[in-house]
Structures are given as C-alpha cells and as structure tokens.
Short mmCIF file of C-alpha atoms in Angstrom, two decimals:
data_model
loop_
_atom_site.label_atom_id
_atom_site.label_comp_id
_atom_site.label_asym_id
_atom_site.label_seq_id
_atom_site.Cartn_x
_atom_site.Cartn_y
_atom_site.Cartn_z
CA MET A 189 -20.25 -5.31 -70.46
CA GLY A 190 -21.98 -2.16 -69.54
CA PRO A 191 -21.17 1.37 -69.16
CA GLY A 192 -17.70 2.31 -67.61
CA HIS A 193 -16.48 -1.49 -67.96
CA PRO A 194 -12.81 -1.75 -69.15
CA GLU A 195 -13.65 -4.42 -71.50
CA ALA A 196 -15.52 -2.27 -73.86
CA PRO A 197 -16.16 -1.72 -77.45
CA GLU A 198 -13.71 1.14 -77.86
CA ARG A 199 -10.89 -1.33 -77.61
CA LEU A 200 -11.57 -2.98 -81.02
CA ARG A 201 -12.42 0.46 -82.47
CA ALA A 202 -9.00 1.72 -81.36
CA ILE A 203 -7.26 -1.32 -82.74
CA GLN A 204 -9.17 -0.92 -86.15
CA ARG A 205 -8.20 2.92 -86.34
CA GLY A 206 -4.57 1.83 -85.77
CA LEU A 207 -4.61 -0.74 -88.68
CA GLU A 208 -6.05 1.77 -91.07
CA HIS A 209 -2.54 3.15 -91.41
CA ALA A 210 -1.28 2.82 -94.96
CA ARG A 211 1.62 0.26 -93.58
CA PHE A 212 -1.07 -1.95 -92.90
CA ALA A 213 -2.71 -1.93 -96.41
CA SER A 214 -1.25 -5.16 -97.52
CA LEU A 215 -2.99 -7.15 -94.78
CA THR A 216 -5.76 -9.75 -95.61
CA ARG A 217 -8.65 -9.18 -93.34
CA MET A 218 -11.44 -11.27 -92.65
CA ASN A 219 -14.53 -11.27 -90.42
CA ALA A 220 -14.77 -14.03 -87.68
CA PRO A 221 -17.20 -16.69 -88.24
CA GLU A 222 -19.28 -18.31 -85.58
CA ALA A 223 -17.63 -21.19 -84.31
CA HIS A 224 -19.09 -24.72 -84.71
CA ALA A 225 -20.02 -26.82 -81.76
CA GLU A 226 -17.38 -29.65 -82.41
CA SER A 227 -14.61 -26.95 -82.22
CA LEU A 228 -16.06 -25.42 -78.92
CA GLN A 229 -16.73 -28.71 -77.31
CA ARG A 230 -13.14 -29.95 -77.69
CA VAL A 231 -12.56 -27.69 -74.74
CA HIS A 232 -15.93 -26.81 -73.10
CA PRO A 233 -18.75 -29.46 -72.49
CA GLN A 234 -22.04 -28.97 -74.14
CA SER A 235 -23.59 -28.58 -70.57
CA TYR A 236 -21.46 -25.53 -70.00
CA LEU A 237 -22.11 -23.93 -73.54
CA ALA A 238 -25.95 -24.51 -73.08
CA ALA A 239 -25.54 -22.65 -69.86
CA LEU A 240 -23.93 -19.64 -71.45
CA GLU A 241 -26.76 -19.30 -74.02
CA ARG A 242 -29.40 -19.48 -71.12
CA ALA A 243 -27.65 -16.78 -69.23
CA ALA A 244 -27.57 -14.41 -72.06
CA PRO A 245 -30.43 -11.78 -71.39
CA HIS A 246 -32.97 -10.68 -73.80
CA GLU A 247 -32.36 -7.16 -72.64
CA GLY A 248 -30.11 -5.20 -70.34
CA TYR A 249 -27.36 -7.15 -68.53
CA SER A 250 -26.81 -10.23 -66.67
CA ALA A 251 -23.75 -10.86 -64.49
CA LEU A 252 -21.89 -14.24 -64.40
CA ASP A 253 -19.43 -13.04 -61.76
CA SER A 254 -18.68 -9.60 -60.21
CA ASP A 255 -16.78 -8.47 -63.48
CA THR A 256 -18.23 -10.71 -66.23
CA LEU A 257 -21.56 -9.57 -67.81
CA MET A 258 -23.47 -10.25 -70.72
CA CYS A 259 -25.74 -8.10 -72.84
CA PRO A 260 -28.09 -9.63 -75.51
CA GLN A 261 -25.28 -9.49 -78.19
CA THR A 262 -22.61 -11.08 -76.11
CA ILE A 263 -23.35 -14.84 -77.06
CA GLU A 264 -22.76 -13.98 -80.74
CA ALA A 265 -19.50 -12.19 -79.92
CA VAL A 266 -18.44 -15.20 -77.72
CA TRP A 267 -19.06 -17.63 -80.67
CA ARG A 268 -17.44 -15.43 -83.34
CA ALA A 269 -14.41 -14.76 -81.04
CA ALA A 270 -13.94 -18.61 -80.88
CA GLY A 271 -14.72 -19.04 -84.47
CA GLY A 272 -12.03 -16.28 -85.36
CA ALA A 273 -9.61 -18.51 -83.53
CA VAL A 274 -10.55 -21.70 -85.50
CA ALA A 275 -10.57 -19.79 -88.88
CA ALA A 276 -7.10 -18.27 -88.15
CA VAL A 277 -5.63 -21.83 -87.36
CA ASP A 278 -7.18 -22.97 -90.64
CA GLU A 279 -5.44 -20.28 -92.60
CA VAL A 280 -2.10 -20.58 -91.17
CA MET A 281 -2.10 -24.61 -90.78
CA SER A 282 -3.17 -24.67 -94.84
CA GLY A 283 -0.43 -22.40 -95.65
CA ARG A 284 -2.89 -19.57 -96.93
CA ALA A 285 -1.37 -17.20 -94.41
CA ASP A 286 2.09 -16.98 -92.87
CA ASN A 287 0.49 -15.85 -89.53
CA VAL A 288 -2.49 -14.03 -88.20
CA PHE A 289 -3.44 -11.69 -85.62
CA VAL A 290 -7.04 -12.31 -84.42
CA ALA A 291 -8.50 -8.96 -83.10
CA VAL A 292 -11.55 -10.06 -81.30
CA ARG A 293 -13.54 -9.68 -77.90
CA PRO A 294 -14.15 -10.88 -75.48
CA PRO A 295 -11.15 -12.41 -74.43
CA GLY A 296 -10.79 -15.82 -73.17
CA HIS A 297 -7.58 -17.02 -71.37
CA HIS A 298 -9.37 -16.93 -67.71
CA ALA A 299 -12.17 -19.09 -68.94
CA GLY A 300 -11.87 -22.62 -67.60
CA ALA A 301 -13.49 -25.58 -69.23
CA HIS A 302 -16.51 -25.39 -67.06
CA ASN A 303 -16.47 -21.66 -65.85
CA PRO A 304 -16.48 -17.95 -67.09
CA MET A 305 -14.16 -15.67 -65.19
CA GLY A 306 -12.28 -12.22 -65.44
CA PHE A 307 -14.27 -11.08 -68.70
CA CYS A 308 -13.76 -14.34 -70.30
CA PHE A 309 -16.55 -16.75 -71.53
CA VAL A 310 -14.96 -19.25 -74.02
CA ASN A 311 -11.06 -19.98 -73.90
CA ASN A 312 -10.29 -18.97 -77.49
CA VAL A 313 -6.50 -19.91 -77.52
CA ALA A 314 -7.51 -23.45 -75.80
CA VAL A 315 -10.26 -23.81 -79.06
CA ALA A 316 -7.45 -22.73 -81.34
CA ALA A 317 -4.85 -25.34 -79.80
CA ARG A 318 -7.27 -28.14 -79.73
CA HIS A 319 -8.52 -27.39 -83.28
CA ALA A 320 -4.77 -27.47 -84.62
CA LEU A 321 -4.40 -30.90 -82.77
CA ALA A 322 -7.64 -32.52 -84.11
CA ALA A 323 -8.24 -31.04 -87.39
CA HIS A 324 -4.69 -30.45 -88.82
CA GLY A 325 -2.73 -33.22 -87.41
CA ALA A 326 -0.54 -31.01 -85.14
CA GLU A 327 1.52 -33.20 -82.76
CA ARG A 328 2.36 -30.35 -80.51
CA VAL A 329 1.26 -26.61 -79.80
CA ALA A 330 2.76 -24.22 -77.89
CA ILE A 331 0.92 -21.27 -76.16
CA VAL A 332 2.90 -18.27 -75.05
CA ASP A 333 0.73 -15.72 -72.87
CA PHE A 334 2.22 -12.31 -72.10
CA ASP A 335 -1.05 -10.78 -70.75
CA VAL A 336 -0.47 -8.98 -67.48
CA HIS A 337 -2.86 -11.39 -65.84
CA HIS A 338 -2.00 -15.19 -65.70
CA GLY A 339 -3.76 -17.30 -67.99
CA ASN A 340 -5.31 -19.45 -65.35
CA GLY A 341 -8.10 -21.10 -67.56
CA THR A 342 -5.63 -21.98 -70.18
CA GLN A 343 -3.27 -23.50 -67.62
CA GLU A 344 -6.15 -25.47 -66.14
CA ILE A 345 -7.30 -26.80 -69.38
CA PHE A 346 -3.87 -28.20 -70.75
CA TRP A 347 -2.40 -29.06 -67.18
CA ALA A 348 -2.67 -32.96 -68.03
CA ASP A 349 -2.17 -32.50 -71.74
CA ASP A 350 1.49 -33.57 -72.73
CA LYS A 351 0.77 -32.09 -76.55
CA VAL A 352 0.40 -28.46 -75.29
CA LEU A 353 3.17 -26.59 -73.63
CA PHE A 354 1.71 -23.28 -71.83
CA CYS A 355 4.08 -20.64 -71.05
CA SER A 356 3.18 -17.30 -69.33
CA THR A 357 4.83 -14.13 -68.08
CA HIS A 358 2.57 -12.23 -65.79
CA GLN A 359 2.40 -9.98 -62.86
CA ALA A 360 2.56 -11.58 -59.48
CA PRO A 361 1.15 -11.50 -56.76
CA PHE A 362 -1.79 -10.38 -58.69
CA TYR A 363 -5.25 -11.28 -60.05
CA PRO A 364 -6.26 -14.39 -60.40
CA GLY A 365 -3.54 -15.47 -57.83
CA THR A 366 -2.38 -18.53 -59.92
CA GLY A 367 0.90 -18.69 -62.03
CA GLY A 368 3.53 -19.51 -59.46
CA ARG A 369 6.84 -21.06 -60.70
CA ASN A 370 5.96 -24.41 -59.02
CA GLU A 371 2.87 -24.88 -61.22
CA THR A 372 4.46 -27.11 -63.84
CA GLY A 373 1.57 -29.55 -65.09
CA ASN A 374 1.30 -33.12 -65.21
CA HIS A 375 4.15 -33.36 -67.69
CA ASP A 376 6.10 -30.45 -66.96
CA ASN A 377 4.33 -28.77 -69.83
CA ILE A 378 3.47 -25.61 -67.91
CA VAL A 379 6.01 -22.79 -67.46
CA ASN A 380 5.31 -19.82 -65.38
CA ALA A 381 7.56 -16.74 -65.22
CA PRO A 382 5.90 -14.29 -62.83
CA LEU A 383 7.14 -10.77 -62.83
CA LEU A 384 7.03 -8.21 -59.66
CA ALA A 385 4.77 -5.16 -60.01
CA GLY A 386 6.83 -2.16 -61.43
CA SER A 387 8.81 -4.81 -63.65
CA THR A 388 9.88 -3.04 -66.94
CA GLY A 389 10.81 -4.43 -70.41
CA ASP A 390 14.25 -5.61 -69.26
CA ALA A 391 12.92 -7.95 -66.76
CA PHE A 392 10.12 -9.19 -69.38
CA GLY A 393 12.94 -9.81 -71.80
CA GLU A 394 14.90 -11.69 -69.31
CA ALA A 395 11.85 -13.79 -68.19
CA LEU A 396 11.38 -14.86 -72.07
CA ALA A 397 15.16 -15.60 -72.55
CA ASP A 398 15.78 -17.57 -69.44
CA ARG A 399 12.57 -19.40 -68.87
CA ILE A 400 10.22 -19.46 -71.93
CA LEU A 401 11.81 -19.17 -75.36
CA PRO A 402 14.28 -22.25 -74.51
CA ARG A 403 11.27 -24.20 -73.44
CA VAL A 404 9.32 -23.28 -76.67
CA ARG A 405 12.35 -24.14 -78.79
CA ASP A 406 12.91 -27.54 -77.05
CA PHE A 407 9.17 -28.42 -77.44
CA ALA A 408 9.63 -27.92 -81.16
CA PRO A 409 5.96 -27.11 -81.76
CA ASP A 410 4.10 -27.49 -85.02
CA LEU A 411 2.18 -24.34 -84.45
CA ILE A 412 2.86 -21.27 -81.94
CA LEU A 413 -0.22 -19.65 -80.38
CA ILE A 414 0.19 -16.18 -78.42
CA SER A 415 -2.54 -15.07 -76.06
CA ALA A 416 -1.54 -11.40 -76.70
CA GLY A 417 -2.64 -9.43 -73.92
CA PHE A 418 -1.31 -5.73 -73.95
CA ASP A 419 -2.26 -4.80 -70.37
CA ALA A 420 1.34 -5.12 -69.17
CA HIS A 421 1.87 -1.71 -70.89
CA GLU A 422 2.91 1.16 -68.46
CA ARG A 423 -0.23 2.90 -69.14
CA ASP A 424 -2.64 0.29 -68.56
CA PRO A 425 -5.32 1.11 -65.68
CA LEU A 426 -5.44 -2.60 -64.71
CA GLY A 427 -2.03 -3.74 -64.57
CA GLY A 428 1.36 -2.72 -62.56
CA LEU A 429 3.98 -3.66 -65.05
CA ARG A 430 6.04 -1.00 -67.16
CA LEU A 431 6.20 -2.44 -70.59
CA ARG A 432 6.13 -0.26 -73.70
CA GLU A 433 4.95 -1.01 -77.20
CA THR A 434 8.39 -1.85 -78.42
CA ASP A 435 8.61 -4.68 -75.87
CA PHE A 436 5.73 -6.28 -77.23
CA GLY A 437 7.19 -5.92 -80.87
CA ASP A 438 10.58 -7.50 -79.68
CA ALA A 439 8.79 -10.50 -78.00
CA THR A 440 6.82 -11.01 -81.15
CA LYS A 441 10.00 -11.24 -83.28
CA ARG A 442 11.75 -13.72 -80.75
CA LEU A 443 8.78 -15.88 -81.03
CA MET A 444 8.80 -15.61 -84.86
CA ASP A 445 12.32 -16.55 -84.85
CA ILE A 446 11.59 -19.81 -83.11
CA ALA A 447 8.58 -20.32 -85.34
CA ASP A 448 10.65 -20.00 -88.59
CA ARG A 449 13.09 -22.49 -87.11
CA ARG A 450 10.78 -24.92 -85.69
CA CYS A 451 7.22 -24.95 -87.37
CA GLY A 452 7.57 -23.01 -90.87
CA GLY A 453 6.61 -19.76 -89.41
CA ARG A 454 3.35 -20.64 -88.33
CA ILE A 455 2.01 -18.30 -85.48
CA VAL A 456 -1.74 -17.35 -84.65
CA SER A 457 -2.03 -14.49 -82.11
CA MET A 458 -5.25 -14.06 -80.09
CA LEU A 459 -5.99 -10.71 -78.42
CA GLU A 460 -6.75 -10.92 -74.79
CA GLY A 461 -6.53 -7.78 -72.44
CA GLY A 462 -5.21 -4.13 -73.12
CA TYR A 463 -7.45 -1.57 -71.57
CA ASP A 464 -5.86 1.97 -72.39
CA VAL A 465 -7.11 2.32 -75.81
CA ASP A 466 -4.20 4.36 -76.86
CA ALA A 467 -1.62 2.19 -75.46
CA LEU A 468 -3.42 -1.00 -76.88
CA SER A 469 -3.55 0.59 -80.49
CA ARG A 470 0.10 1.34 -80.54
CA SER A 471 0.91 -2.18 -78.98
CA VAL A 472 -1.12 -4.03 -81.47
CA ASN A 473 0.66 -1.96 -84.18
CA ALA A 474 3.95 -2.82 -82.98
CA HIS A 475 2.80 -6.54 -82.62
CA VAL A 476 1.38 -6.66 -86.14
CA LEU A 477 4.08 -4.98 -87.73
CA ALA A 478 6.60 -7.51 -86.22
CA LEU A 479 4.22 -10.39 -87.40
CA MET A 480 4.56 -8.64 -91.10
CA GLY A 481 8.18 -8.66 -90.69
CA VAL A 482 8.21 -4.89 -91.01
CA ALA A 483 10.48 -2.59 -88.62
CA GLU A 484 9.01 0.17 -86.81
CA ASP A 485 10.97 2.59 -89.18
CA GLY A 486 9.11 0.98 -92.33
CA GLY A 487 12.16 -1.24 -93.31
CA VAL A 488 12.13 -5.05 -93.33
#
C-alpha cells in the first residue's frame, strides 16, 4: 500500500520467519490459490468485484479511501487472500486438516459487501463462512474476531443471517466506531464485547468468558472461524489495548476446547491486523502452537 504504510509486506515476512522454527516443521504448508468468482459472489456483488479490478493501477498507487491503497499487484493478492480462506475451509471440512491458519494479506474484516475500508478489499472470513454453508453443507458457522478494531464489515454482512454468529472483542471507542453491546443483529446473532483503551489480558479473558464463549457453545457451530488480528498486542502502534502473545494463545486454546466439543475440532483462522512485526510474529507463533496442541514450553 506504499512506503510507510503499516499494512506492509514485512508483516508476512516476519510471520514466515517465525514459522521457520523447528517446532513448526510438522506443519503442512500450502500456497493460497485465487478465489473463484462463485465464492466471492456469495459475499460481494459482481459489480463491486469488477470495480475493484478497474481501480487497480497499471503503475504506482491508487487510493480507494484515505488509508486503503492499491498497487498493480494488489488485485492478485486480494483474490489469493480470499482463495486461501476457501481452500482452508475445504481442507478442514473434508477432514484433510484438523485446523488451518491462513497467513495472507490484505486483511478483510472491514470490507463490507459493497465497499473497501480500513486496508480491506474483500471480506475473507465472510467468504470462508459462506463457502462452508454453500459448498460443505454446514448449518451454522461461528466467527470470533479478536482484532483491536471492530469487524464492522463482517457484522454488516451477517447482520440478518441466522446461520452465522459473529462475536467480537475490540477496543472502543475506536475506529471504525461500531461494535456497541446494543448491536445484536436481526436474529440476536451479533455479540460485541468492547474493551476500553488500556485493557489487559485479564479484561480480554473476562470478555471471552462472560460474553463470547458461552454464545459460541450454545450456537453449536459446525465450524469456527477466527478473525485473528494481533494488533491488540501492547506493542502495536495502531491500538491501545495491552494484550501479550500468551493472551492470544490462551484465547485460541479456549476456542479449540469448544470446537472439540461442538464441531469435531474444525477451526479456520484468518490473519487480520497486527502492525508491530516482532509482536505479530510472536503472537502468531503462540496462536499456531495452540492450534497444533503444543504448549509454549514444547509439551503437548
């Protein structure tokens, strides 16, 4: 998105370096394919997708809003980020993988059905959810978003969809200005747990335990999707929460416990934010170790 922009290629490079450690050697790794039009159009109308393609510059940069920019390679990255979400759902729903972490950029949870926003073009986690419902016969999908910013695009897309439960912890008041407790959806399928700036892992854990995890358990989903933003870390330059990497690992374990009890362990986690690259790498390591069922000290 241009020099100095926080949503930078170094984010994925830092994640890749972290996952080169020997304790991750057993992971199966796949390149993200481009998403098919059918998968994208379950969330975004073709007119919007065509407008994205037209907006892609042949050189330099084009700005879709004040902080969401495109270069000539952006459109392929957008299609592959969504395609990675679809491929991950295929792997998990078919039983070829227990769970998947999808390390792609750009992120997606601010993108609405008709608009880009906040570094996001296509809502990857929404594409994943609709694919699970349409292609794999899932009856219910739960999405848990722990990015420091509220996933307003995801909430908008599923506001009236009783097959999808959307739950979010996020800093508030904060960008994008949505995510109040009173925002509950047409079917009481939206659960927001806003956190004040300066909140630590204790407050985050309480929000999960009190508001989100019980709702996910009661929903009894066939698949749990995670919008895994790591910008709630205390070192992140764009957020004001005080989480540490161990908090993300603990949250992942608690979601895995529900997945084991409700949906055969099926989890797909999509990368969202996280803009201090060292904190991002360490947080992803803790998240993936939890998904692997490996303790931080190497035990199981």
